XYZ file of C-alpha atoms in Angstrom:
481
model
C 14.494 94.117 78.002
C 12.103 93.756 80.930
C 9.974 90.648 81.304
C 7.527 92.334 83.687
C 5.438 94.170 81.103
C 1.820 94.388 82.171
C -0.461 92.641 79.674
C -4.256 92.418 79.420
C -3.949 88.629 79.698
C -1.264 86.778 81.668
C -0.380 83.299 80.431
C 0.064 80.670 83.112
C 0.428 77.028 82.271
C -2.022 75.040 84.387
C -1.697 71.352 85.176
C -4.807 69.351 84.345
C -6.574 67.700 87.274
C -9.398 65.161 87.210
C -11.890 66.432 89.820
C -12.574 64.018 92.685
C -15.929 62.491 91.768
C -16.375 61.069 95.275
C -17.146 64.595 96.549
C -20.661 63.989 95.213
C -22.708 61.906 97.687
C -24.027 59.541 95.029
C -20.523 58.652 93.830
C -18.744 58.192 97.148
C -18.094 54.510 96.474
C -17.300 54.722 92.765
C -13.892 53.221 91.973
C -11.411 54.499 89.421
C -12.028 51.386 87.336
C -15.743 52.209 87.231
C -15.071 55.861 86.446
C -12.822 54.998 83.513
C -15.357 52.552 82.080
C -17.395 53.861 79.137
C -20.135 51.396 80.001
C -20.359 52.704 83.583
C -20.400 56.304 82.361
C -23.260 55.644 79.946
C -25.237 53.698 82.547
C -24.969 56.493 85.119
C -25.850 59.539 83.012
C -28.152 62.037 84.710
C -31.419 61.821 82.784
C -33.951 63.401 85.118
C -34.362 65.449 88.277
C -34.803 62.378 90.475
C -31.396 61.050 89.411
C -29.802 64.458 89.985
C -31.273 64.549 93.518
C -29.929 61.067 94.242
C -26.468 62.100 93.056
C -26.343 65.444 94.870
C -27.812 64.430 98.221
C -28.218 67.574 100.318
C -25.848 69.733 98.216
C -28.571 71.595 96.285
C -31.579 73.417 97.689
C -35.168 72.634 96.728
C -35.351 76.030 95.021
C -32.798 74.869 92.462
C -34.805 71.757 91.596
C -37.993 73.819 91.243
C -36.132 76.166 88.875
C -34.867 73.210 86.847
C -38.264 71.531 86.766
C -39.928 74.692 85.459
C -37.327 74.984 82.697
C -37.880 71.376 81.667
C -41.616 72.033 81.460
C -41.619 75.465 79.782
C -38.336 76.211 78.006
C -36.015 73.250 77.413
C -35.468 72.269 73.773
C -33.300 69.291 74.760
C -34.088 66.526 77.219
C -31.744 66.041 80.154
C -28.742 63.793 79.492
C -25.426 64.573 81.201
C -22.627 61.978 81.511
C -20.863 61.695 84.875
C -17.685 63.031 83.223
C -19.459 66.327 82.487
C -21.251 66.579 85.830
C -17.887 66.086 87.519
C -16.522 69.285 85.948
C -19.282 71.383 87.565
C -17.991 73.106 90.731
C -14.821 70.998 90.337
C -13.261 72.183 93.637
C -9.750 71.343 92.479
C -8.115 74.597 93.608
C -10.343 75.636 96.494
C -12.513 73.929 99.135
C -15.861 72.404 98.280
C -18.671 74.903 99.053
C -20.873 73.960 101.993
C -24.034 72.035 101.213
C -27.162 74.070 100.729
C -27.088 77.762 99.871
C -23.305 78.006 99.302
C -23.078 75.012 96.972
C -26.262 76.007 95.148
C -24.861 79.486 94.469
C -21.638 77.961 93.131
C -23.579 75.454 91.033
C -25.785 78.187 89.587
C -22.688 80.187 88.614
C -20.847 77.224 87.110
C -20.177 77.642 83.354
C -20.651 73.964 82.437
C -23.902 73.749 84.407
C -25.073 76.881 82.648
C -25.476 75.146 79.292
C -25.786 71.463 80.271
C -28.400 71.909 83.038
C -30.157 75.199 82.217
C -32.801 76.455 84.647
C -35.733 78.761 84.049
C -34.137 81.725 85.828
C -31.194 81.553 83.388
C -33.442 82.436 80.475
C -34.568 85.866 79.332
C -38.125 86.819 80.234
C -38.255 89.842 77.907
C -36.962 88.097 74.780
C -36.793 84.378 75.566
C -36.641 83.652 71.824
C -35.770 85.961 68.969
C -38.791 86.655 66.714
C -36.868 85.030 63.854
C -35.610 82.015 65.775
C -36.241 78.672 64.118
C -35.973 74.977 64.945
C -33.679 74.424 61.952
C -32.120 77.868 62.040
C -29.496 77.047 59.400
C -31.995 75.400 57.021
C -29.904 72.244 56.895
C -32.900 70.024 56.182
C -33.834 72.198 53.196
C -30.434 71.307 51.757
C -30.598 67.537 52.233
C -29.382 65.857 49.050
C -30.643 62.595 50.532
C -32.076 62.118 54.004
C -29.491 63.299 56.544
C -26.894 64.525 54.011
C -26.721 68.334 53.906
C -25.035 69.695 50.764
C -24.617 73.316 51.766
C -21.164 74.275 50.507
C -19.834 73.601 46.981
C -17.217 71.015 48.000
C -18.387 69.928 51.477
C -21.255 67.931 52.930
C -22.526 67.126 56.414
C -23.576 63.517 57.059
C -26.017 63.247 59.971
C -25.478 59.586 60.726
C -27.853 59.307 63.696
C -30.086 61.531 65.868
C -28.612 60.816 69.313
C -25.643 61.903 71.437
C -24.049 60.735 74.698
C -25.016 64.169 76.088
C -27.637 66.756 75.192
C -26.581 70.407 75.222
C -29.135 73.175 75.719
C -27.804 75.233 72.805
C -27.814 72.394 70.234
C -28.254 73.770 66.728
C -29.850 70.475 65.610
C -32.393 70.467 68.413
C -35.220 69.853 65.923
C -33.894 66.356 65.155
C -31.503 65.333 67.916
C -32.623 63.786 71.184
C -35.981 63.111 72.789
C -39.019 65.335 72.434
C -39.661 67.928 75.155
C -42.906 69.708 76.101
C -41.840 72.558 73.761
C -40.361 70.608 70.859
C -41.711 67.463 69.224
C -38.615 66.152 67.496
C -38.498 65.163 63.857
C -37.739 61.550 63.053
C -35.469 60.150 60.380
C -37.711 58.076 58.127
C -35.259 55.662 56.539
C -33.479 52.741 58.128
C -29.847 53.604 59.012
C -28.403 51.110 56.534
C -30.538 52.543 53.718
C -29.805 56.169 54.613
C -26.069 55.535 54.786
C -26.113 53.680 51.454
C -27.962 56.598 49.854
C -25.352 59.020 51.211
C -22.494 56.987 49.747
C -24.302 56.680 46.418
C -24.797 60.463 46.243
C -21.119 61.098 47.004
C -20.052 58.668 44.295
C -22.281 60.530 41.834
C -21.123 63.999 42.916
C -17.405 64.376 42.185
C -17.277 68.052 43.214
C -17.651 66.969 46.855
C -14.261 66.299 48.450
C -14.924 66.876 52.169
C -17.329 64.994 54.461
C -18.147 65.866 58.065
C -19.412 62.649 59.657
C -21.663 63.768 62.470
C -25.129 63.388 63.901
C -25.951 63.523 66.713
C -22.571 62.197 67.752
C -20.655 59.381 66.084
C -19.683 58.103 69.547
C -23.234 56.730 69.749
C -22.754 54.542 66.668
C -21.561 50.979 67.274
C -17.933 51.106 66.176
C -18.293 48.301 63.617
C -21.092 50.261 61.892
C -19.114 53.511 61.856
C -15.973 51.773 60.600
C -17.983 50.038 57.884
C -19.308 53.389 56.644
C -15.860 55.022 56.793
C -14.290 52.118 54.927
C -16.737 52.626 52.044
C -16.376 56.410 52.196
C -12.592 56.168 51.945
C -12.897 54.191 48.713
C -14.688 57.022 46.905
C -11.950 58.655 44.832
C -13.131 62.269 45.138
C -13.176 62.261 48.960
C -10.022 63.954 50.282
C -11.037 65.078 53.795
C -13.064 63.308 56.471
C -13.866 64.840 59.835
C -15.447 62.843 62.649
C -17.558 65.143 64.832
C -17.813 64.065 68.471
C -18.399 66.102 71.588
C -17.925 62.810 73.433
C -14.158 63.214 73.171
C -14.733 65.712 75.977
C -18.070 64.565 77.430
C -17.315 60.827 77.373
C -13.563 60.405 76.735
C -13.843 56.893 78.127
C -15.512 55.874 74.848
C -12.557 56.985 72.737
C -10.127 55.251 75.099
C -11.731 51.823 74.690
C -9.223 49.375 73.112
C -11.586 48.309 70.321
C -12.252 51.947 69.386
C -8.562 52.914 69.456
C -7.684 49.875 67.346
C -10.517 50.677 64.947
C -9.387 54.290 64.572
C -5.888 52.998 63.818
C -7.248 50.787 61.002
C -9.276 53.633 59.507
C -6.331 56.035 59.835
C -4.030 53.605 58.031
C -6.527 53.219 55.197
C -6.922 57.005 55.007
C -3.163 57.492 54.717
C -2.913 54.841 52.022
C -5.622 56.661 50.073
C -4.082 60.101 50.597
C -7.083 61.250 52.653
C -6.885 63.547 55.681
C -8.767 62.082 58.665
C -9.378 64.388 61.632
C -11.542 64.491 64.740
C -13.516 67.606 65.651
C -14.724 67.955 69.200
C -16.702 70.598 71.100
C -15.277 72.069 74.308
C -16.654 75.341 75.676
C -14.776 75.901 78.938
C -11.335 75.161 80.352
C -12.852 73.250 83.286
C -13.933 70.562 80.824
C -10.329 69.802 79.819
C -9.229 67.067 82.221
C -6.481 64.410 82.089
C -8.926 61.851 80.658
C -9.861 64.252 77.854
C -6.176 64.820 77.115
C -5.549 61.063 77.161
C -8.365 60.481 74.678
C -7.116 63.172 72.290
C -3.568 61.861 72.440
C -4.794 58.299 71.894
C -6.498 59.430 68.694
C -3.358 61.176 67.473
C -1.243 58.138 68.286
C -3.765 55.990 66.402
C -3.007 58.058 63.317
C -5.610 60.792 62.868
C -4.095 63.895 61.320
C -5.422 66.348 63.896
C -7.866 66.791 66.756
C -9.556 70.202 66.561
C -12.010 72.065 68.757
C -15.167 73.786 67.562
C -16.701 75.581 70.529
C -19.746 77.803 70.741
C -19.515 81.352 72.034
C -22.004 81.736 74.887
C -22.784 84.360 77.473
C -21.905 83.228 80.976
C -19.677 80.409 79.746
C -16.836 81.801 77.621
C -17.750 85.405 76.774
C -14.512 86.981 77.996
C -11.062 87.010 76.432
C -9.654 85.447 79.609
C -12.045 82.487 79.528
C -11.429 81.931 75.818
C -7.654 82.095 76.148
C -7.651 79.870 79.238
C -9.595 77.280 77.247
C -7.406 77.555 74.159
C -4.183 77.160 76.138
C -5.585 74.179 78.061
C -6.508 72.527 74.765
C -3.295 73.359 72.936
C -0.743 72.930 75.737
C -2.166 70.032 77.727
C -4.408 68.017 75.398
C -2.873 68.545 71.917
C -6.287 69.717 70.669
C -6.059 72.581 68.182
C -8.408 75.528 68.846
C -10.198 75.935 65.522
C -13.568 77.702 65.627
C -15.887 79.412 68.034
C -19.337 79.699 66.539
C -21.782 82.370 67.567
C -24.723 80.581 69.153
C -27.394 79.880 66.545
C -30.867 81.423 66.583
C -32.808 78.473 67.923
C -35.801 78.933 70.280
C -35.090 79.950 73.892
C -31.394 80.612 73.244
C -31.321 84.408 73.594
C -29.706 84.399 77.038
C -26.713 82.556 75.548
C -26.311 84.552 72.329
C -23.889 87.465 71.952
C -24.220 90.445 69.644
C -21.963 90.567 66.605
C -19.959 93.508 67.976
C -19.259 91.534 71.162
C -17.920 88.636 69.097
C -15.782 91.029 67.049
C -14.319 92.461 70.252
C -13.479 88.973 71.525
C -11.787 88.049 68.256
C -9.676 91.186 68.508
C -8.821 90.607 72.165
C -7.473 87.043 71.736
C -5.176 87.848 68.798
C -1.424 87.711 69.386
C -1.372 85.345 72.361
C -1.658 81.955 70.658
C 0.324 80.597 67.721
C -1.334 81.628 64.478
C -2.299 78.062 63.575
C -3.944 77.665 67.002
C -5.741 81.015 67.132
C -9.431 80.192 66.704
C -11.625 82.105 64.306
C -14.882 83.360 65.729
C -17.513 82.797 63.075
C -21.134 83.675 62.481
C -23.086 80.891 60.767
C -25.375 83.050 58.669
C -28.565 81.336 57.420
C -28.323 80.520 53.684
C -24.725 81.776 53.676
C -22.616 79.616 55.975
C -19.645 80.303 58.207
C -18.292 83.830 58.022
C -15.506 85.294 60.147
C -17.184 87.946 62.314
C -15.200 90.743 60.656
C -16.447 89.756 57.186
C -19.770 91.506 57.742
C -20.778 93.673 54.786
C -22.681 96.272 56.835
C -24.110 96.477 60.321
C -27.065 98.389 61.781
C -26.134 98.428 65.478
C -29.349 100.191 66.512
C -31.649 97.449 65.189
C -29.101 94.669 65.625
C -29.078 93.636 61.974
C -25.893 92.596 60.217
C -25.741 92.034 56.465
C -23.640 89.422 54.721
C -22.802 88.317 51.186
C -21.511 85.043 49.841
C -19.428 83.725 46.980
C -21.162 80.399 46.203
C -24.633 78.944 45.823
C -26.046 76.368 48.180
C -27.563 73.219 46.737
C -31.042 74.824 46.651
C -29.986 77.970 44.748
C -28.963 76.594 41.362
C -31.549 78.723 39.570
C -31.252 81.797 41.803
C -29.611 84.539 39.737
C -29.389 86.894 42.731
C -27.843 84.410 45.199
C -24.380 85.977 44.923
C -25.535 89.600 44.984
C -28.252 89.395 47.632
C -27.582 90.490 51.224
C -28.490 88.023 53.967
C -29.443 89.144 57.470
C -28.307 87.970 60.900
C -29.846 89.359 64.095
C -28.302 90.377 67.413
C -30.140 89.504 70.627
C -32.688 92.290 71.068
C -31.874 92.914 74.735
C -28.320 93.915 73.731
C -29.638 96.796 71.595
C -29.982 100.430 72.670
C -33.442 101.351 73.922
C -34.353 102.878 70.551
C -33.620 99.576 68.848
C -35.530 97.547 71.406
C -38.534 99.838 71.054
C -38.398 99.387 67.257
C -38.578 95.606 67.682
C -41.499 95.885 70.107
C -43.564 97.564 67.408
C -42.194 95.767 64.328
C -42.917 92.073 64.425
C -44.323 91.582 60.935
C -41.811 89.551 58.912
C -42.256 91.528 55.685
C -41.925 94.858 57.477
C -38.772 93.751 59.244
C -37.173 92.497 56.052
C -38.010 95.733 54.245
C -36.451 97.698 57.102
C -33.459 95.407 57.002
C -32.829 96.137 53.326
C -33.227 99.870 53.900
C -30.876 99.631 56.876
C -28.281 97.859 54.780
C -28.296 100.663 52.231
C -28.054 103.352 54.898
C -25.230 101.515 56.625
C -23.250 101.276 53.384
C -23.760 104.978 52.690
C -22.553 105.846 56.182
C -19.497 103.651 55.705
C -18.721 105.378 52.409
C -18.988 108.807 54.050
C -16.629 107.676 56.827
C -14.048 106.664 54.247
C -14.134 110.031 52.433
C-alpha cells in the first residue's frame, strides 16, 4: 500500500519555538528571567499607541499608527491591552528572516493573524456593513438570564459565573464586551454593582438552593486576574456543594500569559484544589482560548502540562472562528495538531464569532462554518476533533449542522431547542419556536444584500424570517421526495 497518497491536508509535526522577543527594539535588553516573570509581563503590556511605538521603534510606518488610532476612536469595542507574550507571536520570524523595518514589516504585521484580532485597525473593518443591523452589546442575552448578579443560568444543568470584569488581555471580538474591560469612545461599559465578596456569596447561595445545577464555568473576564487566594477560596466553597459535579476554569491567559499559570503559588494552589475535587468526585478542567497555531509556544505548552501535572482532569481549547485568522481547514488543523501534539491541550470547540457591534469583518457565514467542519473531519482523533458551533441567541450552542432550515439568499438560519432557559419558565412555545441567526450581509448574493438594504425594520425582518423558514422547510421536503 503506497504512503504517497495526495491528501487535501498534509500532517507535519512542528516543533514549538518561543519567538526571540529581542527582535523588537523595545525588548532588546529583556532577559529570559524577566520574560518568564508574570509580574514583568503584566507590567509591560501594551496599553496604548505610545507604548506600541516605543516597543516597535522604526518597524512600523506612521500610516499604521494612524489606522490604529482611527479604529480606537471610531470602532473599537475593547480598549488596548496586549501582554508581551501575545505581541511576541505577531510576525514571529521563527522560520524566515525578520522583514525589513518600514513598509515590509508593516505589511507583514498587517497580515499577521494574531495582530488581526488583538490590535485591529480601521482598515480591517467593513465599511459597507461594519455592524449587523441586529448586532447587540450582549448578543447572547446573558445578563437577561442572571440568577444573581454575574451568574448566568442559561442551560438546565449549567451556569456561567462571571467572577470579575477584567482580563490580562482584551480581544477585539470579545462576546462580553458590554461588561469586560475599560470603556471606549463607542461603548460605555456596564459596571457590576455588588462587591465581589457579596456577589460570590450570592452565587454560592443560589447554587446550594438549585440542585439541578451540576456544572459551573468559572469565568469573567478571566480568572487569571483574580488573586489566587480569592479564587481558591471560592472554589473551595463551590466544591463543597453536593450537586456540583463539573467545574471549568476559563482562562485565555493560559495562552496569553502562561507565566501566570507557571507561578509556584498558582501551581501549588491548583494542586490543592485538584486534590479536593478528586476527593469529592468532581471533574476539574481548564478551558483556554487559542485561535492560531502561532500562539502555541513552549511556554504555553509548559503551562498546560503544569496544570495537568497539578491534577486537573483536562485542558481544553475553545477558539473562535474568525475570517483572516483561522478560516481555512489548514489553519484550523495546524492549530489543533499544535495543541494536541505539543501542548496536551484538547481541541474542543470553535465558536462562530458572536454578533457584537463592529464584528462583521471577522464573522463567517453558516455555510462557511459547515464547510470547515466537514473539511477537518478524519484527520484528528475523534476525541480531539473540535466541534464548530453557532451560539444562537436564546438557544445556546448548536453544532453548525444542527440547523433546522437555512435561507442562504437572506442569510437567515433557523434553529430549535430542547430546553427552556431560566427566563422561559412560562413560555409554552419555547420548545416549538424557531430562533434566527444571521450571516454577515456582505457574504450574501447581491439579491440578498439588496433585500437587507431596503428591509431594516425589525418587525418586517422577523416576519420575513418566519416566512423564509417555512419556505425553506417546504423546499427541503420537496428535495427529499
